[in-house]
Coordinates of N, CA and C and ligand atoms in Angstrom, one line a residue:
M23 N 11.1 -3.1 20.9 CA 9.8 -2.8 20.2 C 8.6 -3.1 21.2
Q24 N 7.7 -2.2 21.3 CA 6.6 -2.4 22.2 C 5.7 -3.6 21.8
T25 N 4.8 -4.0 22.8 CA 4.1 -5.2 22.5 C 2.9 -5.0 21.6
K26 N 2.3 -3.8 21.6 CA 1.1 -3.5 20.8 C 1.6 -3.1 19.4
T27 N 1.7 -4.1 18.5 CA 2.1 -3.8 17.1 C 1.0 -3.9 16.2
P28 N 0.8 -3.0 15.2 CA -0.3 -3.2 14.3 C -0.1 -4.4 13.4
T29 N -1.2 -5.1 13.2 CA -1.1 -6.3 12.3 C -1.0 -5.9 10.8
H30 N -1.7 -4.8 10.5 CA -1.7 -4.4 9.1 C -1.4 -2.9 9.1
V31 N -0.3 -2.5 8.4 CA 0.0 -1.1 8.3 C -0.2 -0.7 6.8
A32 N -0.8 0.4 6.6 CA -0.9 0.9 5.2 C -0.1 2.2 5.1
M33 N 0.7 2.3 4.0 CA 1.6 3.5 4.0 C 1.4 4.2 2.7
I34 N 1.2 5.6 2.8 CA 1.1 6.5 1.7 C 2.5 7.1 1.5
L35 N 3.2 6.7 0.5 CA 4.6 7.0 0.4 C 4.7 8.4 -0.3
D36 N 4.5 9.4 0.4 CA 4.4 10.8 -0.2 C 5.6 11.6 0.0
G37 N 5.9 12.4 -1.0 CA 7.0 13.4 -0.8 C 8.3 13.1 -1.6
N38 N 8.2 12.1 -2.5 CA 9.4 11.8 -3.3 C 9.8 13.0 -4.2
G39 N 8.8 13.6 -4.8 CA 9.1 14.8 -5.7 C 9.7 15.9 -4.9
R40 N 9.1 16.2 -3.7 CA 9.6 17.3 -2.9 C 11.0 17.0 -2.4
W41 N 11.3 15.7 -2.1 CA 12.6 15.3 -1.6 C 13.6 15.6 -2.7
A42 N 13.2 15.2 -4.0 CA 14.1 15.4 -5.1 C 14.4 16.9 -5.3
K43 N 13.3 17.7 -5.2 CA 13.5 19.2 -5.4 C 14.4 19.8 -4.4
A44 N 14.2 19.3 -3.1 CA 15.1 19.8 -2.0 C 16.5 19.4 -2.2
H45 N 16.8 18.3 -2.9 CA 18.1 17.9 -3.1 C 18.6 18.2 -4.5
N46 N 17.9 19.1 -5.2 CA 18.3 19.5 -6.6 C 18.4 18.4 -7.5
K47 N 17.5 17.4 -7.5 CA 17.6 16.2 -8.3 C 16.3 16.1 -9.1
P48 N 16.3 15.3 -10.2 CA 15.1 15.2 -11.0 C 14.1 14.3 -10.1
R49 N 12.8 14.6 -10.4 CA 11.7 13.9 -9.6 C 11.9 12.4 -9.7
T50 N 12.4 11.9 -10.8 CA 12.5 10.4 -11.0 C 13.5 9.9 -9.9
Q51 N 14.5 10.7 -9.6 CA 15.5 10.2 -8.6 C 14.8 10.1 -7.2
G52 N 13.8 11.0 -7.0 CA 13.1 10.9 -5.7 C 12.4 9.5 -5.7
H53 N 11.8 9.1 -6.8 CA 11.1 7.8 -6.8 C 12.1 6.6 -6.6
V54 N 13.3 6.8 -7.2 CA 14.3 5.7 -7.0 C 14.7 5.6 -5.5
E55 N 15.0 6.8 -4.9 CA 15.3 6.8 -3.5 C 14.1 6.3 -2.6
G56 N 12.9 6.6 -3.1 CA 11.7 6.2 -2.4 C 11.6 4.7 -2.4
A57 N 12.0 4.1 -3.5 CA 12.0 2.6 -3.6 C 13.0 2.0 -2.7
K58 N 14.2 2.6 -2.6 CA 15.3 2.1 -1.7 C 14.8 2.2 -0.3
A59 N 14.2 3.3 0.1 CA 13.7 3.5 1.5 C 12.6 2.4 1.8
L60 N 11.8 2.1 0.8 CA 10.8 1.1 0.9 C 11.4 -0.3 1.3
K61 N 12.4 -0.6 0.5 CA 13.1 -1.9 0.8 C 13.5 -2.0 2.2
K62 N 14.2 -0.9 2.7 CA 14.7 -1.0 4.1 C 13.5 -1.0 5.1
V63 N 12.4 -0.3 4.8 CA 11.3 -0.3 5.8 C 10.7 -1.7 5.8
I64 N 10.6 -2.4 4.6 CA 10.1 -3.7 4.6 C 11.0 -4.7 5.4
Q65 N 12.3 -4.5 5.3 CA 13.2 -5.3 6.1 C 13.1 -5.1 7.6
T66 N 12.8 -3.9 7.9 CA 12.5 -3.6 9.4 C 11.2 -4.2 9.8
L67 N 10.2 -4.1 9.0 CA 8.9 -4.6 9.3 C 8.9 -6.1 9.5
E68 N 9.8 -6.8 8.7 CA 9.9 -8.2 8.8 C 10.4 -8.7 10.2
K69 N 11.0 -7.8 10.9 CA 11.5 -8.2 12.2 C 10.5 -7.9 13.3
T70 N 9.3 -7.3 13.0 CA 8.3 -7.0 13.9 C 7.1 -8.0 13.9
A71 N 6.1 -7.8 14.7 CA 5.0 -8.7 14.7 C 4.0 -8.3 13.6
C72 N 4.3 -7.2 12.9 CA 3.4 -6.8 11.8 C 3.3 -7.9 10.7
Q73 N 2.1 -8.2 10.2 CA 1.9 -9.3 9.3 C 1.7 -8.8 7.8
V74 N 1.1 -7.6 7.7 CA 0.8 -7.1 6.4 C 1.2 -5.6 6.2
V75 N 1.8 -5.3 5.1 CA 2.0 -3.9 4.8 C 1.4 -3.6 3.4
S76 N 0.5 -2.6 3.4 CA 0.0 -2.2 2.1 C 0.7 -0.9 1.7
I77 N 1.1 -0.8 0.5 CA 1.9 0.4 0.0 C 1.2 1.0 -1.2
F78 N 1.0 2.3 -1.1 CA 0.3 3.0 -2.2 C 1.4 3.5 -3.2
V79 N 1.6 2.7 -4.3 CA 2.6 3.0 -5.2 C 2.2 3.8 -6.4
F80 N 0.9 3.6 -6.9 CA 0.4 4.3 -8.0 C -1.1 4.3 -7.9
S81 N -1.7 5.5 -7.9 CA -3.2 5.6 -7.8 C -3.9 5.7 -9.1
T82 N -5.2 5.4 -9.1 CA -5.9 5.5 -10.3 C -5.9 6.9 -10.9
E83 N -5.5 7.9 -10.1 CA -5.4 9.3 -10.5 C -4.0 9.6 -11.0
N84 N -3.0 8.8 -10.7 CA -1.6 9.2 -11.0 C -1.4 9.1 -12.6
W85 N -2.3 8.5 -13.3 CA -2.1 8.5 -14.8 C -2.1 9.9 -15.3
R86 N -2.6 10.9 -14.6 CA -2.7 12.3 -15.0 C -1.4 13.0 -14.9
R87 N -0.4 12.3 -14.3 CA 1.0 13.0 -14.3 C 1.6 13.0 -15.6
P88 N 2.7 13.8 -15.8 CA 3.3 13.8 -17.1 C 3.7 12.4 -17.6
K89 N 3.6 12.2 -18.9 CA 3.9 10.8 -19.4 C 5.2 10.3 -19.0
A90 N 6.2 11.1 -19.0 CA 7.6 10.6 -18.7 C 7.6 10.1 -17.2
E91 N 6.9 10.8 -16.3 CA 6.9 10.3 -14.9 C 6.1 9.0 -14.8
V92 N 5.0 9.0 -15.5 CA 4.1 7.8 -15.4 C 5.0 6.6 -15.9
D93 N 5.7 6.8 -17.1 CA 6.5 5.7 -17.6 C 7.6 5.3 -16.6
F94 N 8.1 6.3 -15.9 CA 9.2 5.9 -15.0 C 8.6 5.1 -13.8
L95 N 7.5 5.6 -13.3 CA 6.9 4.9 -12.2 C 6.5 3.5 -12.6
M96 N 6.1 3.3 -13.8 CA 5.7 2.0 -14.3 C 6.9 1.1 -14.6
S97 N 8.1 1.7 -14.6 CA 9.3 0.9 -14.9 C 9.8 0.4 -13.5
L98 N 9.3 0.9 -12.4 CA 9.8 0.5 -11.1 C 9.7 -1.0 -10.8
P99 N 8.5 -1.6 -11.1 CA 8.5 -3.1 -10.8 C 9.6 -3.9 -11.5
K100 N 10.0 -3.5 -12.7 CA 11.1 -4.2 -13.4 C 12.4 -3.8 -12.8
R101 N 12.6 -2.5 -12.6 CA 13.9 -1.9 -12.1 C 14.3 -2.5 -10.7
F102 N 13.3 -2.8 -9.9 CA 13.6 -3.4 -8.6 C 13.3 -4.9 -8.5
Q103 N 13.4 -5.5 -9.7 CA 13.2 -7.0 -9.7 C 14.1 -7.7 -8.8
K104 N 15.4 -7.3 -8.9 CA 16.5 -8.0 -8.1 C 16.1 -7.9 -6.6
D105 N 15.7 -6.7 -6.1 CA 15.3 -6.5 -4.7 C 14.1 -7.4 -4.3
I106 N 13.1 -7.3 -5.2 CA 11.9 -8.1 -4.9 C 12.2 -9.6 -4.8
D107 N 13.0 -10.1 -5.8 CA 13.4 -11.5 -5.8 C 14.2 -11.8 -4.5
E108 N 15.1 -10.9 -4.1 CA 15.9 -11.2 -2.9 C 15.0 -11.3 -1.7
L109 N 14.0 -10.3 -1.6 CA 13.2 -10.3 -0.4 C 12.2 -11.5 -0.3
S110 N 12.0 -12.1 -1.5 CA 11.0 -13.2 -1.5 C 11.6 -14.6 -1.8
K111 N 12.9 -14.7 -1.9 CA 13.5 -15.9 -2.3 C 13.4 -17.1 -1.3
D112 N 13.4 -16.8 0.0 CA 13.2 -17.9 1.0 C 11.7 -18.1 1.3
S113 N 11.4 -19.3 1.7 CA 10.0 -19.6 2.0 C 9.5 -18.8 3.2
T114 N 10.4 -18.2 4.0 CA 10.0 -17.4 5.1 C 10.0 -15.9 4.7
G115 N 10.3 -15.7 3.5 CA 10.4 -14.3 3.0 C 9.1 -13.7 2.7
I116 N 9.1 -12.5 2.1 CA 7.8 -11.7 1.9 C 6.9 -12.4 0.8
K117 N 5.6 -12.3 1.0 CA 4.7 -12.7 0.1 C 4.1 -11.5 -0.6
V118 N 4.3 -11.4 -1.9 CA 3.8 -10.2 -2.6 C 2.5 -10.4 -3.2
V119 N 1.6 -9.5 -3.0 CA 0.2 -9.5 -3.6 C 0.0 -8.1 -4.2
F120 N -0.8 -8.0 -5.2 CA -1.1 -6.7 -5.8 C -2.6 -6.4 -5.7
S121 N -2.9 -5.1 -5.4 CA -4.3 -4.7 -5.4 C -4.5 -3.6 -6.4
G122 N -5.6 -3.6 -7.1 CA -5.8 -2.6 -8.1 C -6.3 -3.1 -9.4
R123 N -6.5 -2.2 -10.4 CA -6.8 -2.6 -11.7 C -5.6 -3.2 -12.4
K124 N -5.8 -4.3 -13.1 CA -4.6 -4.8 -13.8 C -4.7 -4.5 -15.3
D125 N -6.0 -4.2 -15.7 CA -6.2 -4.1 -17.2 C -5.5 -2.9 -17.9
R126 N -5.1 -1.9 -17.1 CA -4.5 -0.7 -17.7 C -3.0 -0.8 -17.7
L127 N -2.5 -1.9 -17.1 CA -1.0 -2.0 -17.0 C -0.5 -2.6 -18.3
S128 N 0.8 -2.4 -18.6 CA 1.3 -3.0 -19.9 C 1.4 -4.5 -19.7
P129 N 1.3 -5.2 -20.9 CA 1.4 -6.7 -20.8 C 2.7 -7.1 -20.0
A130 N 3.8 -6.4 -20.2 CA 5.0 -6.7 -19.5 C 4.8 -6.6 -18.0
N131 N 4.2 -5.5 -17.5 CA 4.0 -5.4 -16.1 C 3.0 -6.4 -15.5
Q132 N 1.9 -6.7 -16.4 CA 1.0 -7.7 -15.9 C 1.7 -9.0 -15.7
A133 N 2.6 -9.4 -16.6 CA 3.3 -10.7 -16.5 C 4.2 -10.6 -15.3
L134 N 4.9 -9.5 -15.0 CA 5.8 -9.4 -13.9 C 5.0 -9.5 -12.6
I135 N 3.9 -8.9 -12.5 CA 3.0 -9.0 -11.3 C 2.6 -10.4 -11.0
E136 N 2.2 -11.1 -12.1 CA 1.9 -12.5 -12.0 C 3.1 -13.3 -11.5
K137 N 4.2 -13.0 -12.0 CA 5.5 -13.7 -11.6 C 5.8 -13.5 -10.1
Y138 N 5.7 -12.2 -9.7 CA 6.0 -11.9 -8.3 C 5.0 -12.6 -7.4
E139 N 3.7 -12.6 -7.8 CA 2.7 -13.2 -6.9 C 2.9 -14.7 -6.9
A140 N 3.2 -15.3 -8.0 CA 3.3 -16.8 -8.1 C 4.6 -17.3 -7.3
Q141 N 5.7 -16.6 -7.5 CA 6.9 -17.1 -6.9 C 6.9 -16.9 -5.4
S142 N 6.0 -16.1 -4.8 CA 6.0 -15.9 -3.4 C 4.7 -16.4 -2.7
K143 N 3.9 -17.0 -3.5 CA 2.6 -17.5 -3.1 C 2.5 -18.2 -1.8
T144 N 3.5 -19.1 -1.6 CA 3.5 -20.0 -0.4 C 4.4 -19.5 0.7
N145 N 5.0 -18.3 0.5 CA 5.9 -17.7 1.5 C 5.1 -17.4 2.8
T146 N 5.7 -17.5 3.9 CA 5.0 -17.4 5.2 C 5.4 -16.1 5.9
G147 N 6.2 -15.2 5.2 CA 6.7 -14.0 5.9 C 5.7 -12.8 5.7
L148 N 6.2 -11.6 5.9 CA 5.4 -10.4 5.8 C 4.7 -10.4 4.4
I149 N 3.4 -10.1 4.4 CA 2.6 -9.9 3.2 C 2.8 -8.4 2.7
V150 N 3.3 -8.2 1.5 CA 3.5 -6.9 1.0 C 2.4 -6.7 -0.1
N151 N 1.4 -5.9 0.2 CA 0.3 -5.6 -0.7 C 0.6 -4.4 -1.5
V152 N 1.0 -4.5 -2.7 CA 1.4 -3.4 -3.6 C 0.2 -2.9 -4.3
C153 N -0.2 -1.6 -3.9 CA -1.4 -1.0 -4.5 C -1.0 -0.2 -5.7
L154 N -1.3 -0.8 -6.9 CA -0.8 -0.3 -8.2 C -2.0 0.0 -9.1
D155 N -2.1 1.1 -9.6 CA -3.4 1.5 -10.3 C -4.6 1.2 -9.4
Y156 N -4.4 1.6 -8.1 CA -5.4 1.4 -7.1 C -6.1 2.7 -6.7
G157 N -7.4 2.6 -6.5 CA -8.2 3.7 -6.0 C -9.4 3.1 -5.3
F158 N -9.8 3.6 -4.1 CA -10.9 3.0 -3.4 C -12.2 3.1 -4.2
K159 N -12.5 4.2 -4.8 CA -13.7 4.4 -5.6 C -13.8 3.4 -6.7
D160 N -12.7 3.1 -7.4 CA -12.7 2.1 -8.4 C -12.9 0.7 -7.8
E161 N -12.3 0.5 -6.6 CA -12.5 -0.8 -6.0 C -14.0 -1.0 -5.7
M162 N -14.7 0.1 -5.3 CA -16.1 0.0 -5.0 C -16.9 -0.3 -6.2
V163 N -16.6 0.3 -7.3 CA -17.3 0.1 -8.6 C -17.1 -1.3 -9.0
H164 N -15.9 -1.8 -8.9 CA -15.5 -3.2 -9.3 C -16.4 -4.2 -8.5
A165 N -16.4 -4.0 -7.1 CA -17.1 -4.9 -6.2 C -18.6 -4.8 -6.5
T166 N -19.1 -3.6 -6.8 CA -20.6 -3.4 -7.0 C -21.0 -4.2 -8.3
Q167 N -20.1 -4.0 -9.3 CA -20.5 -4.7 -10.6 C -20.5 -6.2 -10.4
A168 N -19.5 -6.7 -9.6 CA -19.5 -8.2 -9.4 C -20.7 -8.7 -8.6
I169 N -21.1 -7.9 -7.7 CA -22.3 -8.3 -6.9 C -23.6 -8.1 -7.7
A170 N -23.7 -7.1 -8.5 CA -24.8 -6.9 -9.4 C -25.0 -8.1 -10.3
K171 N -23.8 -8.6 -10.9 CA -23.8 -9.8 -11.7 C -24.3 -11.0 -11.0
A172 N -23.9 -11.1 -9.7 CA -24.3 -12.3 -8.9 C -25.8 -12.2 -8.6
V173 N -26.3 -11.0 -8.4 CA -27.8 -10.8 -8.2 C -28.5 -11.2 -9.5
Q174 N -28.0 -10.8 -10.7 CA -28.6 -11.2 -12.0 C -28.6 -12.7 -12.1
N175 N -27.6 -13.4 -11.5 CA -27.6 -14.8 -11.6 C -28.3 -15.5 -10.4
G176 N -29.1 -14.8 -9.6 CA -29.9 -15.4 -8.7 C -29.6 -15.1 -7.2
L177 N -28.5 -14.4 -6.9 CA -28.2 -14.1 -5.5 C -29.3 -13.2 -4.9
A178 N -29.8 -13.5 -3.7 CA -30.8 -12.7 -3.1 C -30.2 -11.4 -2.6
V179 N -30.9 -10.3 -2.8 CA -30.4 -8.9 -2.4 C -30.1 -8.9 -0.9
E180 N -31.0 -9.6 -0.2 CA -30.8 -9.7 1.3 C -29.5 -10.4 1.7
A181 N -28.9 -11.2 0.8 CA -27.6 -11.9 1.1 C -26.4 -10.9 1.0
I182 N -26.7 -9.7 0.5 CA -25.6 -8.7 0.5 C -25.3 -8.1 1.9
D183 N -24.2 -8.5 2.4 CA -23.9 -7.9 3.8 C -22.4 -7.5 3.7
E184 N -21.9 -7.0 4.9 CA -20.6 -6.5 4.9 C -19.6 -7.5 4.5
S185 N -19.8 -8.8 4.9 CA -18.8 -9.8 4.6 C -18.8 -10.1 3.1
L186 N -20.0 -10.1 2.5 CA -20.0 -10.4 1.0 C -19.3 -9.3 0.3
L187 N -19.6 -8.0 0.7 CA -19.0 -6.9 0.0 C -17.5 -7.0 0.2
E188 N -17.0 -7.3 1.4 CA -15.6 -7.4 1.7 C -14.9 -8.4 0.8
S189 N -15.7 -9.5 0.5 CA -15.1 -10.6 -0.2 C -14.8 -10.2 -1.7
H190 N -15.4 -9.1 -2.1 CA -15.2 -8.6 -3.5 C -14.2 -7.4 -3.6
L191 N -13.6 -7.1 -2.4 CA -12.5 -6.1 -2.5 C -11.2 -6.7 -3.1
Y192 N -10.4 -5.8 -3.7 CA -9.2 -6.3 -4.2 C -8.3 -6.9 -3.1
T193 N -8.5 -6.3 -1.9 CA -7.6 -6.7 -0.8 C -8.0 -8.0 -0.1
H194 N -9.1 -8.6 -0.5 CA -9.6 -9.8 0.2 C -8.5 -10.9 0.0
P195 N -8.2 -11.7 1.0 CA -8.7 -11.7 2.4 C -7.8 -11.1 3.4
L196 N -7.2 -10.0 3.1 CA -6.3 -9.3 4.1 C -7.1 -8.8 5.2
P197 N -6.5 -8.7 6.4 CA -7.2 -8.2 7.6 C -7.4 -6.7 7.5
P198 N -8.3 -6.1 8.3 CA -8.4 -4.6 8.2 C -7.1 -3.9 8.6
V199 N -7.0 -2.7 8.1 CA -5.8 -1.8 8.4 C -5.9 -1.3 9.8
D200 N -4.8 -1.4 10.5 CA -4.8 -0.9 11.9 C -4.2 0.5 12.0
L201 N -3.2 0.7 11.1 CA -2.4 2.0 11.2 C -2.2 2.5 9.8
V202 N -2.6 3.7 9.5 CA -2.2 4.3 8.2 C -1.1 5.3 8.5
I203 N 0.0 5.3 7.7 CA 1.1 6.2 7.8 C 1.1 7.0 6.5
R204 N 1.1 8.4 6.7 CA 1.3 9.2 5.5 C 2.5 10.2 5.8
T205 N 3.4 10.2 4.8 CA 4.6 11.0 5.0 C 4.4 12.3 4.3
S206 N 5.3 13.3 4.5 CA 5.4 14.5 3.8 C 4.5 15.6 4.2
G207 N 3.8 15.5 5.4 CA 3.0 16.6 5.9 C 1.6 16.7 5.4
E208 N 1.2 15.9 4.4 CA -0.1 15.9 3.9 C -1.0 15.1 4.9
R209 N -2.2 15.6 5.1 CA -3.1 15.0 6.1 C -4.4 14.6 5.4
R210 N -4.3 13.7 4.5 CA -5.6 13.2 3.8 C -5.3 11.7 3.4
L211 N -6.4 11.0 3.1 CA -6.3 9.6 2.7 C -6.3 9.3 1.2
S212 N -6.6 10.3 0.4 CA -6.5 10.2 -1.0 C -7.0 8.9 -1.6
N213 N -8.2 8.5 -1.2 CA -8.8 7.4 -1.9 C -8.1 6.1 -1.7
F214 N -7.4 6.0 -0.6 CA -6.6 4.8 -0.3 C -7.3 3.9 0.8
L215 N -7.7 2.7 0.4 CA -8.2 1.7 1.4 C -9.2 2.2 2.4
L216 N -10.2 2.9 1.9 CA -11.1 3.6 2.8 C -12.0 2.7 3.6
W217 N -12.5 1.6 3.0 CA -13.3 0.6 3.8 C -12.3 -0.1 4.8
Q218 N -11.2 -0.5 4.3 CA -10.2 -1.3 5.1 C -9.7 -0.5 6.3
S219 N -9.7 0.8 6.1 CA -9.1 1.7 7.2 C -10.2 2.3 8.1
A220 N -11.4 1.7 8.0 CA -12.6 2.3 8.7 C -12.3 2.6 10.2
Y221 N -11.5 1.8 10.9 CA -11.1 2.0 12.3 C -9.6 2.1 12.5
A222 N -8.9 2.5 11.4 CA -7.5 2.6 11.5 C -7.1 3.8 12.3
E223 N -5.9 3.8 13.0 CA -5.3 5.0 13.6 C -4.5 5.6 12.4
L224 N -4.5 7.0 12.5 CA -3.9 7.7 11.4 C -2.7 8.4 11.9
Y225 N -1.5 8.2 11.3 CA -0.3 8.8 11.7 C 0.3 9.6 10.5
F226 N 0.5 10.9 10.8 CA 1.1 11.8 9.8 C 2.4 12.3 10.2
T227 N 3.4 12.3 9.3 CA 4.7 12.9 9.7 C 5.2 13.8 8.6
E228 N 5.9 14.9 9.0 CA 6.4 15.8 8.0 C 7.5 15.2 7.1
T229 N 8.1 14.1 7.5 CA 9.3 13.5 6.8 C 8.9 13.1 5.4
Y230 N 9.7 13.5 4.4 CA 9.5 13.0 3.0 C 9.8 11.5 3.0
W231 N 9.0 10.8 2.1 CA 9.2 9.3 2.1 C 10.6 8.8 2.0
P232 N 11.5 9.4 1.1 CA 12.8 8.8 1.0 C 13.6 8.9 2.3
D233 N 13.2 9.8 3.2 CA 13.9 9.9 4.5 C 13.3 9.0 5.6
F234 N 12.2 8.3 5.2 CA 11.5 7.5 6.3 C 12.3 6.2 6.5
D235 N 12.7 6.0 7.7 CA 13.6 4.9 8.1 C 13.1 4.1 9.3
A236 N 13.9 3.2 9.8 CA 13.5 2.4 11.0 C 13.1 3.3 12.2
A237 N 13.9 4.4 12.4 CA 13.6 5.3 13.6 C 12.2 5.9 13.4
E238 N 11.9 6.3 12.1 CA 10.6 7.0 11.8 C 9.5 6.0 12.0
L239 N 9.8 4.7 11.6 CA 8.7 3.7 11.7 C 8.5 3.4 13.2
Q240 N 9.5 3.4 14.0 CA 9.4 3.2 15.5 C 8.5 4.3 16.1
K241 N 8.7 5.6 15.6 CA 7.8 6.7 16.1 C 6.3 6.4 15.8
A242 N 6.1 5.9 14.5 CA 4.7 5.6 14.1 C 4.1 4.5 15.0
F243 N 5.0 3.5 15.3 CA 4.5 2.3 16.1 C 4.3 2.8 17.5
D244 N 5.1 3.7 18.0 CA 4.9 4.2 19.4 C 3.6 4.9 19.5
F245 N 3.3 5.8 18.5 CA 2.1 6.5 18.4 C 0.9 5.5 18.4
Y246 N 1.0 4.4 17.6 CA 0.0 3.4 17.6 C -0.2 2.8 18.9
A247 N 0.9 2.4 19.6 CA 0.8 1.7 20.9 C 0.1 2.6 22.0
S248 N 0.2 3.9 21.8 CA -0.4 4.9 22.8 C -1.8 5.1 22.6
R249 N -2.4 4.6 21.5 CA -3.8 4.8 21.2 C -4.7 3.9 21.9
D250 N -5.9 4.4 22.3 CA -6.9 3.5 22.9 C -8.0 3.2 21.8
R251 N -8.0 2.0 21.3 CA -8.8 1.7 20.1 C -10.2 1.2 20.7
R252 N -11.2 1.9 20.4 CA -12.5 1.5 21.0 C -13.5 0.9 20.0
F253 N -13.3 1.0 18.7 CA -14.1 0.4 17.7 C -15.6 0.7 17.9
G254 N -15.9 1.9 18.3 CA -17.3 2.3 18.5 C -17.9 2.0 19.8
T255 N -17.1 1.3 20.7 CA -17.6 1.0 22.0 C -17.1 2.0 23.0
V256 N -17.2 1.8 24.3 CA -16.7 2.8 25.2 C -15.3 2.7 25.8
E257 N -14.9 1.4 26.1 CA -13.6 1.2 26.7 C -12.9 0.1 25.9
S258 N -11.5 0.2 25.9 CA -10.8 -0.9 25.2 C -10.7 -2.1 26.1
Ligands
FPP2 C1 4.4 10.1 -4.0 O1 5.4 11.1 -4.1 C2 5.0 8.8 -4.5 C3 4.6 8.1 -5.6 C4 3.5 8.5 -6.5 C5 5.3 6.9 -6.0 C6 5.7 5.9 -4.8 C7 6.6 4.9 -5.3 C8 7.7 4.4 -4.7 C9 8.1 4.9 -3.4 C10 8.5 3.3 -5.3 C11 7.8 2.0 -5.3 C12 8.7 0.9 -5.7 C13 8.4 -0.3 -6.3 C14 9.5 -1.3 -6.4 C15 7.1 -0.6 -7.0 P1 5.1 12.4 -5.0 O2 5.7 12.2 -6.4 O3 3.6 12.6 -5.0 O4 5.8 13.5 -4.2 P2 5.5 15.0 -4.2 O5 4.1 15.1 -3.5 O6 6.5 15.6 -3.3 O7 5.5 15.5 -5.6

């Protein structure tokens, strides 16, 4: 593994449906295979210097999918309980955090999310940020409302700066995203962590998410290592 490893990787797990179609299977099977691929990628990331991985599991727009598919996607946190428990059971295991709206999730999923966060809270391993009912525009609205309330309660408008705004993001206090990976050939960010990815390197691959494995991850990391990140200045 090369020395220049991204601290925070954000992954848009795209192509489960097309993978299923290509294999003559129902779309839901694509999501099951996607979740299995995710577990393996997390296990690979645990062996690298990467500290945080954000995964786009369900967007604020995904509610518009057919009800049966939404219900299936919403059943994944429970369906993969054993795997999540296994990955987080040791104190050096993964720390699970969730970003997104929680109010539209079922009470059962809200309770499950709290359980996963609580049971892994003090873990020192890879932070897995599960973006569920997440959208950047919603995150901005949420942050703006919180800051407006603070202003109503006496905060000076001049006190609003980048760091204050950042402290109201769902992802606070995670570090900025270094590398965004999107699978399945789509080349867009789809309302995912736009503030956090302001200076991220963008990696796109034709591979459908269920086929994304350690070798594919290595290709993305090699791409990242080859980039000269200037952050608006002239030389790295
Ligand atoms: C995009 O593929 C994928 C999703 C909307 C769901 C991603 C979820 C997982 C990989 C499982 C997460 C697992 C846990 C345990 C929470 P798509 O359906 O948009 O594919 P398509 O563009 O080919 O139709």
